[in-house]
XYZ file of C-alpha atoms in Angstrom:
667
model
C -43.129 -72.704 -8.192
C -44.677 -72.731 -11.648
C -42.944 -71.293 -14.686
C -45.658 -68.622 -14.905
C -45.024 -67.564 -11.299
C -41.252 -67.427 -11.846
C -41.711 -65.378 -15.006
C -44.144 -63.043 -13.258
C -41.773 -62.621 -10.276
C -38.862 -61.865 -12.635
C -40.965 -59.293 -14.509
C -41.957 -57.509 -11.289
C -38.330 -57.497 -10.055
C -37.028 -56.048 -13.307
C -39.834 -53.486 -13.346
C -38.985 -52.421 -9.789
C -35.288 -52.192 -10.618
C -36.173 -49.904 -13.571
C -33.658 -51.481 -15.942
C -31.207 -48.912 -17.415
C -32.950 -46.151 -15.442
C -32.043 -47.670 -12.079
C -29.205 -45.252 -11.201
C -30.679 -42.322 -13.098
C -33.954 -42.269 -11.203
C -32.238 -42.821 -7.856
C -29.934 -39.910 -8.668
C -32.873 -37.664 -9.535
C -34.765 -38.507 -6.357
C -31.732 -38.310 -4.065
C -30.533 -35.111 -5.726
C -33.862 -33.331 -5.316
C -34.170 -34.445 -1.680
C -30.606 -33.394 -0.800
C -30.928 -29.996 -2.495
C -34.260 -29.299 -0.813
C -32.879 -30.238 2.613
C -29.854 -28.036 2.024
C -32.074 -25.120 0.981
C -34.203 -25.643 4.087
C -31.091 -25.530 6.300
C -29.832 -22.357 4.598
C -33.231 -20.692 4.952
C -33.342 -21.526 8.673
C -29.813 -20.114 9.022
C -30.676 -16.908 7.137
C -34.287 -16.730 8.272
C -34.112 -13.072 9.321
C -33.142 -12.076 5.779
C -35.651 -14.435 4.164
C -38.516 -13.329 6.408
C -38.063 -9.707 5.335
C -38.725 -10.648 1.700
C -42.059 -12.396 2.339
C -41.377 -15.017 -0.364
C -40.785 -18.086 1.798
C -43.188 -20.417 0.015
C -42.224 -19.133 -3.429
C -38.563 -19.649 -2.561
C -39.103 -23.384 -2.008
C -41.411 -23.874 -4.988
C -39.093 -22.062 -7.385
C -36.166 -23.811 -5.705
C -37.509 -27.246 -6.675
C -37.932 -25.971 -10.218
C -34.302 -24.806 -10.280
C -33.173 -28.128 -8.781
C -34.949 -30.060 -11.525
C -32.948 -28.034 -14.064
C -29.566 -28.902 -12.572
C -30.457 -32.570 -11.987
C -31.611 -32.914 -15.585
C -28.428 -31.209 -16.801
C -26.307 -33.712 -14.905
C -28.288 -36.625 -16.368
C -28.231 -35.474 -19.999
C -25.183 -37.533 -21.022
C -26.187 -40.906 -19.507
C -29.744 -40.502 -20.853
C -28.395 -39.820 -24.349
C -26.327 -43.011 -24.112
C -29.137 -45.279 -22.844
C -29.491 -47.120 -26.204
C -26.019 -48.589 -25.572
C -27.482 -50.589 -22.686
C -29.294 -52.805 -25.235
C -26.213 -53.404 -27.377
C -24.609 -56.775 -26.870
C -21.248 -56.638 -25.011
C -21.801 -52.910 -24.247
C -24.628 -53.203 -21.748
C -22.378 -54.124 -18.808
C -20.009 -51.233 -19.502
C -22.917 -48.828 -19.848
C -24.305 -49.839 -16.452
C -20.872 -49.311 -14.865
C -20.556 -45.938 -16.560
C -24.021 -44.786 -15.424
C -23.272 -45.900 -11.867
C -20.025 -43.938 -11.575
C -21.424 -40.931 -13.476
C -24.498 -40.694 -11.254
C -22.497 -41.163 -8.076
C -20.080 -38.412 -9.164
C -23.021 -36.114 -9.951
C -24.428 -36.570 -6.461
C -21.007 -36.037 -4.887
C -20.756 -32.762 -6.836
C -24.148 -31.609 -5.558
C -23.268 -32.532 -1.977
C -19.827 -30.905 -2.078
C -21.157 -27.649 -3.528
C -23.921 -27.426 -0.922
C -21.480 -28.092 1.910
C -19.170 -25.358 0.564
C -22.050 -22.873 0.426
C -22.220 -21.552 4.030
C -18.554 -20.498 4.072
C -18.943 -18.839 0.670
C -22.055 -16.956 1.807
C -20.210 -15.735 4.896
C -17.498 -14.294 2.670
C -19.443 -13.066 -0.359
C -23.072 -12.956 0.835
C -24.193 -15.121 -2.085
C -24.027 -18.759 -3.167
C -20.884 -19.970 -4.994
C -20.675 -18.348 -8.412
C -18.025 -17.565 -11.023
C -15.498 -16.632 -8.356
C -15.620 -20.229 -7.139
C -14.219 -21.328 -10.509
C -11.912 -18.395 -11.217
C -9.891 -18.836 -8.037
C -9.216 -22.514 -8.800
C -6.476 -21.175 -11.086
C -4.525 -20.100 -8.011
C -4.361 -23.202 -5.763
C -1.480 -21.929 -3.610
C -3.211 -18.737 -2.508
C -6.657 -20.307 -2.250
C -5.562 -23.385 -0.269
C -3.485 -21.221 2.043
C -6.450 -18.918 2.657
C -8.794 -21.852 3.252
C -6.392 -23.563 5.638
C -5.575 -20.526 7.745
C -8.915 -18.737 7.505
C -11.527 -21.474 7.079
C -9.841 -24.584 8.466
C -12.796 -25.914 10.456
C -15.387 -25.506 7.641
C -12.884 -27.026 5.187
C -12.212 -30.126 7.268
C -15.865 -30.600 8.202
C -16.902 -30.166 4.570
C -14.469 -32.789 3.311
C -15.392 -35.271 6.043
C -19.124 -34.726 5.510
C -18.713 -35.184 1.745
C -16.901 -38.504 2.270
C -19.529 -39.730 4.747
C -22.418 -38.807 2.466
C -20.634 -40.388 -0.500
C -20.382 -43.672 1.404
C -24.063 -43.384 2.360
C -25.156 -42.699 -1.225
C -23.058 -45.604 -2.493
C -24.883 -47.921 -0.108
C -28.232 -46.681 -1.419
C -27.084 -47.187 -5.019
C -26.000 -50.738 -4.315
C -29.100 -51.659 -2.310
C -31.505 -54.259 -3.688
C -30.827 -57.467 -5.619
C -31.608 -56.198 -9.057
C -30.190 -57.798 -12.136
C -28.364 -55.469 -14.495
C -29.637 -57.253 -17.577
C -30.821 -54.904 -20.269
C -34.380 -54.459 -21.415
C -35.532 -55.395 -24.867
C -34.597 -52.996 -27.660
C -38.233 -52.011 -28.240
C -38.911 -51.267 -24.603
C -35.620 -49.395 -24.183
C -36.079 -47.196 -27.254
C -39.726 -46.467 -26.487
C -39.037 -45.202 -22.989
C -35.834 -43.505 -24.176
C -37.843 -41.146 -26.389
C -40.003 -40.250 -23.403
C -36.912 -39.741 -21.234
C -35.404 -37.334 -23.804
C -38.596 -35.264 -23.793
C -38.634 -35.131 -20.002
C -34.948 -34.197 -19.810
C -35.416 -31.435 -22.397
C -38.467 -30.082 -20.589
C -36.678 -30.246 -17.245
C -33.636 -28.320 -18.491
C -35.658 -25.697 -20.341
C -38.195 -25.336 -17.491
C -40.364 -22.905 -19.450
C -42.269 -22.544 -22.709
C -41.047 -18.974 -23.164
C -38.825 -17.913 -26.050
C -35.694 -18.400 -23.927
C -34.970 -21.222 -21.482
C -34.888 -20.553 -17.769
C -31.795 -18.870 -16.328
C -30.864 -17.427 -12.900
C -32.612 -14.151 -13.717
C -35.921 -16.018 -13.779
C -35.438 -16.936 -10.125
C -34.671 -13.412 -8.925
C -37.877 -13.111 -6.922
C -36.803 -10.530 -4.325
C -34.702 -7.381 -4.027
C -32.205 -9.264 -1.826
C -29.536 -10.923 -3.980
C -28.529 -13.372 -1.243
C -32.108 -14.623 -0.854
C -32.374 -14.897 -4.643
C -29.293 -17.093 -4.652
C -30.934 -19.455 -2.147
C -33.562 -20.281 -4.773
C -30.843 -21.854 -6.894
C -28.534 -24.697 -5.977
C -24.836 -23.949 -5.758
C -24.043 -26.432 -8.523
C -26.488 -24.687 -10.857
C -25.050 -21.272 -9.983
C -21.502 -22.383 -10.774
C -22.399 -24.383 -13.900
C -24.315 -21.425 -15.326
C -21.364 -19.134 -14.590
C -19.045 -21.489 -16.495
C -21.474 -21.609 -19.410
C -21.709 -17.823 -19.416
C -17.951 -17.374 -19.787
C -18.144 -18.019 -23.521
C -20.500 -15.061 -23.906
C -18.148 -12.525 -22.301
C -17.854 -10.245 -25.338
C -21.635 -9.798 -25.514
C -22.271 -9.953 -21.771
C -23.964 -6.558 -21.508
C -26.713 -7.637 -23.887
C -28.455 -9.401 -21.000
C -29.865 -5.965 -20.171
C -30.995 -5.137 -23.699
C -29.269 -3.523 -26.665
C -29.119 -0.076 -28.205
C -28.007 0.715 -31.763
C -24.290 1.492 -31.746
C -24.666 5.123 -32.801
C -27.259 5.824 -30.113
C -25.174 4.032 -27.492
C -22.066 6.077 -28.322
C -23.950 9.359 -28.398
C -25.555 8.778 -24.996
C -22.366 7.429 -23.418
C -20.512 10.636 -24.260
C -23.367 12.987 -23.392
C -22.042 14.200 -20.040
C -21.157 17.808 -19.077
C -17.472 17.088 -18.419
C -17.026 15.549 -21.884
C -18.607 18.423 -23.815
C -15.315 20.246 -24.420
C -13.610 17.218 -26.027
C -13.664 16.268 -29.686
C -14.574 12.656 -30.451
C -13.834 12.642 -34.178
C -11.988 9.384 -34.913
C -14.538 6.863 -36.279
C -12.121 3.987 -35.653
C -11.779 4.907 -31.968
C -15.060 6.618 -31.013
C -14.007 7.511 -27.447
C -10.518 8.764 -28.372
C -9.991 12.426 -27.532
C -7.244 14.875 -26.665
C -7.237 15.753 -22.979
C -5.444 19.017 -22.334
C -4.009 19.103 -18.810
C -5.493 21.910 -16.738
C -2.322 22.199 -14.622
C 0.484 23.730 -16.688
C 3.881 22.403 -15.649
C 7.355 22.710 -17.117
C 8.160 19.277 -15.726
C 5.247 16.824 -15.309
C 4.909 15.174 -11.911
C 5.642 11.569 -11.071
C 2.665 9.430 -10.093
C 2.369 6.863 -7.301
C -0.922 5.008 -6.752
C -1.396 3.149 -3.478
C -4.187 0.675 -4.196
C -5.436 -0.491 -0.811
C -6.892 -3.981 -0.627
C -10.521 -4.039 0.579
C -10.482 -0.616 2.271
C -14.155 0.316 2.218
C -15.715 3.416 3.743
C -16.954 1.176 6.565
C -13.460 1.387 8.104
C -12.941 5.150 7.745
C -14.305 7.294 10.581
C -14.840 10.445 8.517
C -16.941 8.396 6.058
C -19.196 7.014 8.774
C -17.147 3.900 9.500
C -14.992 2.556 12.339
C -11.978 4.447 13.636
C -9.347 1.953 12.433
C -7.555 4.197 9.909
C -5.960 7.000 11.990
C -3.081 7.488 9.537
C -5.451 8.015 6.626
C -7.491 10.445 8.733
C -4.384 12.570 9.233
C -3.326 12.401 5.592
C -6.767 13.509 4.344
C -6.077 16.981 5.754
C -3.180 17.358 3.320
C -4.816 16.710 -0.053
C -7.984 16.347 -2.097
C -10.346 14.073 -0.187
C -13.082 12.312 -2.178
C -15.984 12.225 0.227
C -18.418 10.569 -2.172
C -16.346 8.098 -4.186
C -17.704 4.705 -5.295
C -16.015 1.550 -6.561
C -17.221 0.002 -9.811
C -17.266 -3.564 -8.501
C -16.449 -6.013 -5.754
C -13.160 -7.630 -6.815
C -9.558 -6.423 -6.979
C -9.333 -6.823 -10.748
C -12.410 -4.639 -11.139
C -10.706 -1.963 -9.058
C -7.519 -2.252 -11.120
C -9.503 -1.991 -14.328
C -11.244 1.176 -13.124
C -8.361 2.962 -11.379
C -5.482 2.097 -13.695
C -7.337 1.822 -17.018
C -10.267 4.151 -16.352
C -12.455 1.413 -17.825
C -16.152 1.056 -16.864
C -17.555 -2.218 -15.506
C -19.510 -4.935 -17.338
C -21.155 -8.206 -16.203
C -18.222 -10.048 -17.792
C -14.900 -10.742 -16.155
C -12.681 -7.732 -15.650
C -10.581 -6.824 -18.681
C -7.555 -7.628 -16.531
C -8.408 -11.278 -17.236
C -9.846 -11.169 -20.758
C -7.704 -12.241 -23.717
C -8.217 -9.261 -26.045
C -7.015 -6.755 -23.452
C -3.619 -8.245 -22.707
C -1.879 -5.921 -25.188
C -2.409 -2.396 -26.547
C -5.129 -1.656 -23.992
C -5.312 1.924 -22.719
C -3.983 2.308 -19.168
C -2.267 5.055 -17.213
C 0.947 3.070 -17.664
C 0.615 2.932 -21.463
C -0.182 6.661 -21.657
C 2.718 7.667 -19.424
C 5.182 5.230 -20.974
C 4.484 6.805 -24.372
C 5.656 10.200 -23.049
C 8.852 8.903 -21.470
C 7.824 7.706 -18.008
C 9.402 4.743 -16.267
C 6.590 2.459 -15.160
C 6.391 -0.224 -12.492
C 4.046 -2.391 -10.433
C 4.943 -3.373 -6.854
C 3.108 -6.195 -5.096
C 3.870 -8.210 -1.970
C 2.531 -11.466 -3.414
C 2.980 -13.267 -6.714
C 2.088 -11.003 -9.633
C 0.618 -13.829 -11.696
C -2.408 -13.842 -9.393
C -5.583 -12.664 -11.143
C -3.546 -12.389 -14.354
C -2.027 -9.089 -13.192
C 1.448 -9.797 -14.569
C 0.171 -10.453 -18.089
C -2.158 -7.453 -18.093
C 0.387 -4.973 -16.758
C 3.398 -6.153 -18.732
C 1.377 -6.038 -21.962
C -0.069 -2.597 -21.266
C 2.754 -0.261 -20.411
C 4.302 -1.537 -17.167
C 8.014 -2.047 -17.774
C 9.049 -3.354 -14.337
C 7.232 -5.726 -11.989
C 8.458 -6.083 -8.417
C 6.862 -8.990 -6.573
C 7.323 -11.243 -3.546
C 10.594 -12.961 -4.470
C 12.243 -9.567 -5.036
C 11.411 -8.289 -1.558
C 14.594 -8.735 0.451
C 14.501 -10.123 3.999
C 10.794 -9.597 4.710
C 9.920 -9.213 8.378
C 6.701 -11.186 7.878
C 5.290 -13.417 5.146
C 1.680 -14.598 5.173
C -0.650 -16.484 2.874
C -0.740 -13.610 0.375
C 2.961 -12.813 0.440
C 5.117 -10.229 2.188
C 3.469 -7.916 4.700
C 2.451 -4.385 3.829
C 5.365 -2.880 5.749
C 7.759 -4.983 3.639
C 5.881 -3.870 0.537
C 6.138 -0.186 1.454
C 9.789 -0.441 2.493
C 10.556 -1.943 -0.909
C 8.432 0.698 -2.634
C 10.304 3.515 -0.885
C 13.633 2.062 -2.043
C 12.322 1.680 -5.576
C 11.014 5.249 -5.729
C 14.308 6.634 -4.461
C 16.169 4.698 -7.159
C 13.760 5.858 -9.872
C 14.076 9.471 -8.767
C 17.875 9.308 -8.960
C 17.589 8.411 -12.651
C 16.017 11.858 -13.204
C 13.244 10.531 -15.414
C 9.540 10.808 -14.585
C 8.040 7.641 -13.164
C 4.725 5.923 -12.464
C 4.472 3.298 -9.728
C 1.442 1.240 -8.716
C 1.686 -0.186 -5.185
C -0.899 -2.863 -4.400
C -1.308 -3.916 -0.755
C -2.491 -7.315 0.498
C -2.325 -7.542 4.314
C -6.012 -6.688 4.597
C -7.050 -9.970 3.024
C -8.449 -13.115 4.551
C -7.028 -14.739 6.690
C -5.777 -11.345 8.014
C -2.170 -12.165 8.893
C 0.296 -9.490 10.003
C 3.297 -9.189 12.352
C 2.934 -8.712 16.103
C 3.811 -5.572 18.001
C 2.962 -3.010 15.333
C -0.420 -1.743 16.490
C -2.648 -1.696 19.527
C -5.243 -4.226 18.493
C -8.709 -2.867 17.850
C -10.245 -6.091 19.151
C -9.555 -9.704 20.071
C -8.706 -12.136 18.589
C -5.895 -10.750 16.453
C -6.834 -12.204 13.047
C -9.840 -9.995 12.303
C -10.542 -7.616 9.461
C -10.567 -4.548 11.728
C -7.111 -5.357 13.084
C -5.795 -6.085 9.592
C -7.111 -2.750 8.300
C -5.519 -0.937 11.227
C -2.188 -2.645 10.516
C -2.405 -1.843 6.793
C -3.151 1.777 7.698
C -0.156 1.862 10.054
C 2.171 0.454 7.393
C 0.944 3.037 4.884
C 1.448 5.801 7.437
C 5.067 4.754 7.954
C 5.611 4.887 4.203
C 4.257 8.418 3.877
C 6.388 9.648 6.780
C 9.444 8.472 4.829
C 8.105 9.775 1.532
C 7.609 13.296 2.926
C 11.281 13.382 3.944
C 12.455 12.066 0.571
C 13.791 13.875 -2.476
C 10.940 12.615 -4.634
C 8.047 14.013 -2.554
C 7.890 17.479 -4.132
C 7.941 15.991 -7.640
C 5.338 13.290 -7.058
C 1.555 13.087 -6.993
C 0.093 10.317 -4.809
C -3.296 8.638 -4.944
C -4.568 6.489 -2.070
C -7.671 4.548 -3.058
C -9.376 1.238 -2.309
C -9.900 -1.434 -4.934
C -13.265 -2.347 -3.320
C -14.868 -2.875 0.060
C -14.015 -5.817 2.295
C -17.299 -7.704 2.087
C -19.987 -6.512 -0.281
C -23.267 -7.776 1.119
C -26.663 -6.568 2.157
C -30.383 -7.141 1.793
C -30.782 -4.788 -1.180
C -30.702 -5.621 -4.866
C -27.421 -3.697 -4.919
C -25.801 -2.948 -1.517
C -24.822 0.608 -2.495
C -23.270 1.443 0.882
C -20.704 -1.327 0.360
C -19.414 0.357 -2.815
C -18.483 3.553 -0.952
C -14.680 3.837 -0.681
C -12.102 6.425 0.395
C -9.932 8.320 -2.084
C -7.186 10.875 -1.504
C -4.836 12.765 -3.833
C -1.857 14.400 -2.131
C 1.796 15.276 -2.605
C 3.732 17.868 -4.615
C 1.833 21.185 -4.540
C -1.641 19.705 -3.911
C -3.801 21.963 -1.746
C -6.298 20.503 0.755
C -9.834 20.239 -0.560
C -12.990 18.348 0.377
C -14.688 17.070 -2.777
C -18.296 16.154 -2.046
C -19.337 15.551 -5.661
C -20.403 12.001 -6.487
C -17.448 10.298 -8.181
C -16.476 6.940 -9.666
C -13.143 5.133 -9.715
C -13.034 5.694 -13.496
C -12.801 9.471 -12.847
C -9.468 9.187 -11.055
C -7.159 8.547 -14.028
C -8.210 11.617 -16.092
C -8.026 13.787 -12.960
C -4.522 12.550 -12.147
C -3.239 13.151 -15.681
C -4.501 16.722 -15.576
C -2.974 17.406 -12.157
C 0.355 15.911 -13.256
C 0.481 18.256 -16.226
C 0.323 15.441 -18.786
C -1.740 16.202 -21.908
C -2.500 13.148 -24.002
C -4.731 11.405 -26.500
C -6.570 8.500 -24.892
C -9.879 6.602 -24.872
C -10.867 6.917 -21.206
C -14.291 8.469 -20.594
C -13.947 9.367 -16.922
C -14.228 12.855 -15.506
C -11.371 15.308 -14.984
C -12.326 17.012 -11.725
C -9.799 19.791 -12.287
C -11.781 20.718 -15.401
C -15.273 20.362 -13.918
C -15.930 19.843 -10.231
C -19.374 21.437 -10.063
C -21.609 19.357 -12.359
C -23.685 16.691 -10.549
C -21.709 13.447 -10.578
C -22.445 9.837 -11.347
C -21.139 6.413 -10.358
C -21.309 3.029 -12.094
C -21.890 -0.058 -9.946
C -21.644 -3.683 -11.089
C -22.905 -6.243 -8.562
C -23.251 -9.852 -9.678
C -25.475 -9.612 -12.787
C -26.948 -6.240 -11.842
C -25.713 -2.890 -13.151
C -26.625 0.467 -11.645
C -26.190 4.025 -12.817
C -26.235 6.280 -9.761
C -26.628 10.012 -10.346
C -26.375 12.892 -7.929
C -29.671 14.525 -7.051
C -30.374 17.659 -4.982
C -30.913 15.734 -1.747
C -30.088 12.103 -2.503
C -28.658 9.759 -5.094
C -30.932 8.441 -7.828
C -30.390 4.997 -9.309
C -31.446 3.064 -12.381
C -30.761 -0.634 -11.844
C -30.622 -2.937 -14.872
C -31.575 -6.565 -14.293
C -30.369 -9.550 -16.352
C -33.862 -10.290 -17.617
C -33.908 -6.987 -19.519
C -36.074 -5.259 -16.915
C -35.087 -2.248 -14.833
C -36.018 -0.652 -11.545
C -35.544 2.850 -10.133
C -34.223 3.562 -6.666
C -33.280 6.373 -4.324
C -30.221 6.081 -2.081
C -29.849 8.130 1.081
C -26.150 8.014 1.888
C -26.374 9.268 5.470
C -28.900 6.574 6.388
C -27.261 4.085 3.986
C -30.709 3.217 2.759
C -31.742 2.203 -0.764
C -35.452 2.542 -1.489
C -36.706 0.856 -4.658
C -39.545 2.573 -6.482
C -42.644 0.804 -7.731
C -42.900 3.274 -10.601
C -41.538 2.059 -13.952
C -38.238 3.461 -15.178
C -38.606 5.888 -18.067
C -37.198 4.774 -21.398
C -34.838 7.765 -21.408
C -33.333 6.857 -18.033
C -33.072 3.162 -18.876
C -31.314 3.901 -22.179
C -28.882 6.206 -20.410
C -27.856 3.379 -18.083
C -27.933 0.819 -20.880
C -25.577 2.923 -22.998
C -23.019 3.100 -20.178
C -22.932 -0.643 -19.596
C -22.978 -1.441 -23.310
C -20.076 0.913 -24.097
C -17.230 -1.047 -22.412
C -18.400 -4.340 -23.928
C -18.430 -2.698 -27.352
C -14.991 -1.124 -26.884
C -13.522 -4.433 -25.740
C -15.203 -6.594 -28.368
C -14.277 -4.296 -31.257
C -10.827 -3.538 -29.747
C -11.484 0.190 -29.784
C -9.937 0.930 -26.392
C -6.461 0.679 -27.884
C -3.458 2.531 -26.493
C -2.568 3.152 -30.148
C -5.695 5.245 -30.728
C -5.089 8.569 -32.437
C -6.991 11.824 -32.075
C -8.259 13.719 -35.111
C -8.577 17.375 -34.158
C -10.678 19.762 -36.210
């Protein structure tokens, strides 16, 4: 063969092998193919939901666009380092680095897509911030995965390993030389590669680069999530964590004075004086109930007890004990959770704090001390305060939040003596309530007022509880309906003991859910899944059916007033003993969407804020559990009213104006 032929053959081989771009281009092609195939499989699986949206073609087109973003993001670092491939003695190391980096990137994409079906089954959306947050708690998460999702876990790991081996074979295929290109050729194409990577990541010529809001093409949040890849969803959530303090600004921004004025412009706040410029929501709440000796307070925070399980709220008949108890107190017939996670429920019920798109304040750094809670208010007037939990209190940062904000005693799993049953999430609910009863008896004997928060956990995946306690609602045993029925039974046993105790007549009890079990649906916000039961009973409470629309943040001010505790605090919820006739409102945070729901004459009216700064109006019919979105634009007045309410908590947190040390200036 002539020298010219050899040289020409070598040139063609090197051109085909693409020099330093060999692994990068293979990664891009493989990544886009794998993500598209995964999206196709998910669409086939969820075709009934997708078909209702009539965006099938747009879903795939926009999906490729979103996939290009994540692939380009994963290739940014090796592309930036391409010039090293032409440096003597560094070229070999660069090729090894790009090989392992690209292989790891593909493994990440594959693993996240394989984890997606199980996550959708649980949360009705692709993996998001929760996927990262729960990595902090490997014991609880691994236990839940092993006992509740063992088959998907094993299959996912095996499939990831098999696909990794397959991708490695593709990477190693061919007989290409890893010799570097000339400096001129490398640098020339490198400039082009940087432009392409930048364009791919930005994906738009608009003022702001593309983000998940751009791909929200339907009113079904699950279908919207299918447009993205799971890796993109999680990576964007991680990126967004650094913007927590300003998270509400994704909806728009009002001037501070206007925001404060509109946030406090509600009928039940008219009688209060907000006169401290350093703490704009601080006010003196005068208890409506006059008592010589204020009542104790016990809150039973039920894990995942949505209205879907309560017969009198249109759900299943798996809570007979609660149905009996509701006849003995104030029953909230139209109560809504602020979010979908336990920490969001804690934030609302215990701190009376409204929701934001950020993490719950239970987890944020600036709220770990001097943050207004029921515990901090009551501790300041001489109450003994405690938190009782069947698991480990460090989970979801609860120990830090409570101990820094007024809770003096924490009773957790290792302090529960001789439990009859221990599952993935700790001691069973009956062990929890037995311990709580003993604790309340001991506190009562000290003849000091007390506040106790009891947080259940048996109604949590993988739904473990002892045998022989209940007649199963269905087979097999480990189902949510059976777990709810067991949790209800355990609570019923506790209240039977409490009614016979010395502390009953001196104690006010609240039974309320932190959130529903699974918040999902084909609406932009599945409103029906935010509906939860709430009941105040004990002491001298008279039975009452409260039909007014209410939010979890209204419970704390109502409890303080019923207990006979007057105080200065920063909570902006509604005291129903002061005003139970004005039309109510609820605040709902779902993923990156925020809704203000107000009570209308016949139905509930919603303003939904979207993360792209746009808004949409809706009407919710609670009996039919139907949300109808309007095609008419939202008025500026209504949008600003909702915007003020979601901007307020971010402002209070960021400026540290929700302090338990706030003082009231009375005129």
